XYZ file of C-alpha atoms in Angstrom:
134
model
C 35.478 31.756 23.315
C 34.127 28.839 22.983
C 35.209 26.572 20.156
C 31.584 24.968 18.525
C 32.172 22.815 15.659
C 29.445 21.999 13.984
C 28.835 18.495 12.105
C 26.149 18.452 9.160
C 24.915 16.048 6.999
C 25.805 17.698 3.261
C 22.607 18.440 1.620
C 21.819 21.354 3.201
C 21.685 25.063 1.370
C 24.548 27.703 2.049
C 21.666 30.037 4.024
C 20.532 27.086 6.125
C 24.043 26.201 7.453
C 24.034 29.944 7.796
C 21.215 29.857 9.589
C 22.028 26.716 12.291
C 25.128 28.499 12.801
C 24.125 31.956 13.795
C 21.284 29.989 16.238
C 23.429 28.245 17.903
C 25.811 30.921 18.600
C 22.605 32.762 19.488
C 21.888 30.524 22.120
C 25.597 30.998 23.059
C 25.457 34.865 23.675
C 21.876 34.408 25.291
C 22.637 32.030 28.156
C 26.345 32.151 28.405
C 26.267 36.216 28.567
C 29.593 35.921 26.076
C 30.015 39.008 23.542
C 28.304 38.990 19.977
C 32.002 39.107 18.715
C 33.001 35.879 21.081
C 32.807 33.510 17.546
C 34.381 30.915 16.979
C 32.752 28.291 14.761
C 33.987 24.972 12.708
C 31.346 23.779 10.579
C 32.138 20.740 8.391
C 29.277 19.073 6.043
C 29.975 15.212 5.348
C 28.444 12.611 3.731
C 25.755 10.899 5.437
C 27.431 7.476 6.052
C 29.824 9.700 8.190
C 27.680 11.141 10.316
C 26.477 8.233 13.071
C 24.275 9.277 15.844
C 21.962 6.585 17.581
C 19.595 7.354 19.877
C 21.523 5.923 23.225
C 18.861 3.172 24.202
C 16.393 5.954 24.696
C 13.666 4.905 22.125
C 14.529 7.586 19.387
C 15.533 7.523 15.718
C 17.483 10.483 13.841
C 17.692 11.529 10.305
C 20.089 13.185 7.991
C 19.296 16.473 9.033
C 20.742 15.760 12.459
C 23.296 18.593 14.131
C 26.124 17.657 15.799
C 27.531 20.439 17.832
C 30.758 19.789 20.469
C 31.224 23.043 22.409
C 34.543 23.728 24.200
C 35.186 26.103 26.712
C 36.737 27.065 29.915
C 35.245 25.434 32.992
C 32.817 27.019 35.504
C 29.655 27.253 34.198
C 26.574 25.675 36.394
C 24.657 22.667 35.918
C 21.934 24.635 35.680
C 23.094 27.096 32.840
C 24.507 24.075 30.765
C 21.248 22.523 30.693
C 19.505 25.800 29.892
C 21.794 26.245 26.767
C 21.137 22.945 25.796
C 17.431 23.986 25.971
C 17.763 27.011 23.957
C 20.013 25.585 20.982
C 17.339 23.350 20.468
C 14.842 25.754 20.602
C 16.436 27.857 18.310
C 17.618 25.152 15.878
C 13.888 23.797 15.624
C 13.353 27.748 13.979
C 15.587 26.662 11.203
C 13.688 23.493 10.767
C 15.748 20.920 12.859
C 13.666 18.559 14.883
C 15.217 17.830 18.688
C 15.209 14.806 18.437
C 18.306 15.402 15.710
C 20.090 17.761 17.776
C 23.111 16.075 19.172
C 25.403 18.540 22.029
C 28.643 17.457 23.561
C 30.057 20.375 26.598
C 34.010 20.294 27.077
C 35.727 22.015 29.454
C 39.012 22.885 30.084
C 41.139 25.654 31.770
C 42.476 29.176 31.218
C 45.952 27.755 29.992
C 44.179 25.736 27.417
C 43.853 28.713 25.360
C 45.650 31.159 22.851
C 43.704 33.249 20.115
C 47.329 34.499 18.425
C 50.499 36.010 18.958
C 51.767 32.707 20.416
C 49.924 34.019 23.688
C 47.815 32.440 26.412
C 45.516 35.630 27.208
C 43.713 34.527 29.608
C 46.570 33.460 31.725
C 48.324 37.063 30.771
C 44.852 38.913 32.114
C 44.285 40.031 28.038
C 41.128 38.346 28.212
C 38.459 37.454 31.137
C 38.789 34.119 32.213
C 35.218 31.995 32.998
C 37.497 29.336 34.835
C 36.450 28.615 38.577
């Protein structure tokens, strides 16, 4: 856990979207300390008049091989460690040959009971899983 979906401009080969999503959940295990098997990934690929991202009023332009990511998890993570994620997606996306200034991260957080992975069951709440909320 967390949820990442992924938004892509189509275009791209099968091994490169392959390749943006294994970095990013890289990243994920790196700085977040969650367990190699902790995946959970949406990745959708739409046409580029569906994929807007501006630059904000900060002086930047994107292009189509911008990466959208919106990562949802339980709440309780530091400042500190959300920025350092941040810093190491882009890090590791720029490997797979996306510039920062096209990397695009949105950080959700919500709580334990916001959460079942099957069987109709909240885990965390039940203690089947560890819970990250503060």
């Amino acid at each position: 856990m967390p949820l990442v979906r992924i938004d892509l401009v189509k275009g791209r080969a099968t091994s490169d979207v392959q390749k943006i999503a294994d970095a990013i959940h890289e990243a994920l295990v790196e700085v977040m300390e969650i367990p190699v098997r902790d995946r959970f990934q949406v990745v959708t690929q739409h046409d580029a008049f569906e994929v807007v991202a501006e630059d904000a009023g900060l002086g930047f332009e994107r292009d189509d091989s911008k990466v959208m990511i919106q990562i949802i998890t339980q709440r309780g993570r530091t400042q500190n460690l959300k920025q350092r994620l941040y810093q190491r997606i882009t890090s590791k996306l720029t490997i797979t040959g996306v510039t920062p200034n096209n990397v695009f991260i949105s950080y959700t957080e919500n709580t334990p009971a916001d959460w079942s992975f099957g069987f109709g069951k909240a885990q965390f709440l039940l203690g089947e899983l560890k819970s990250y909320a503060s």
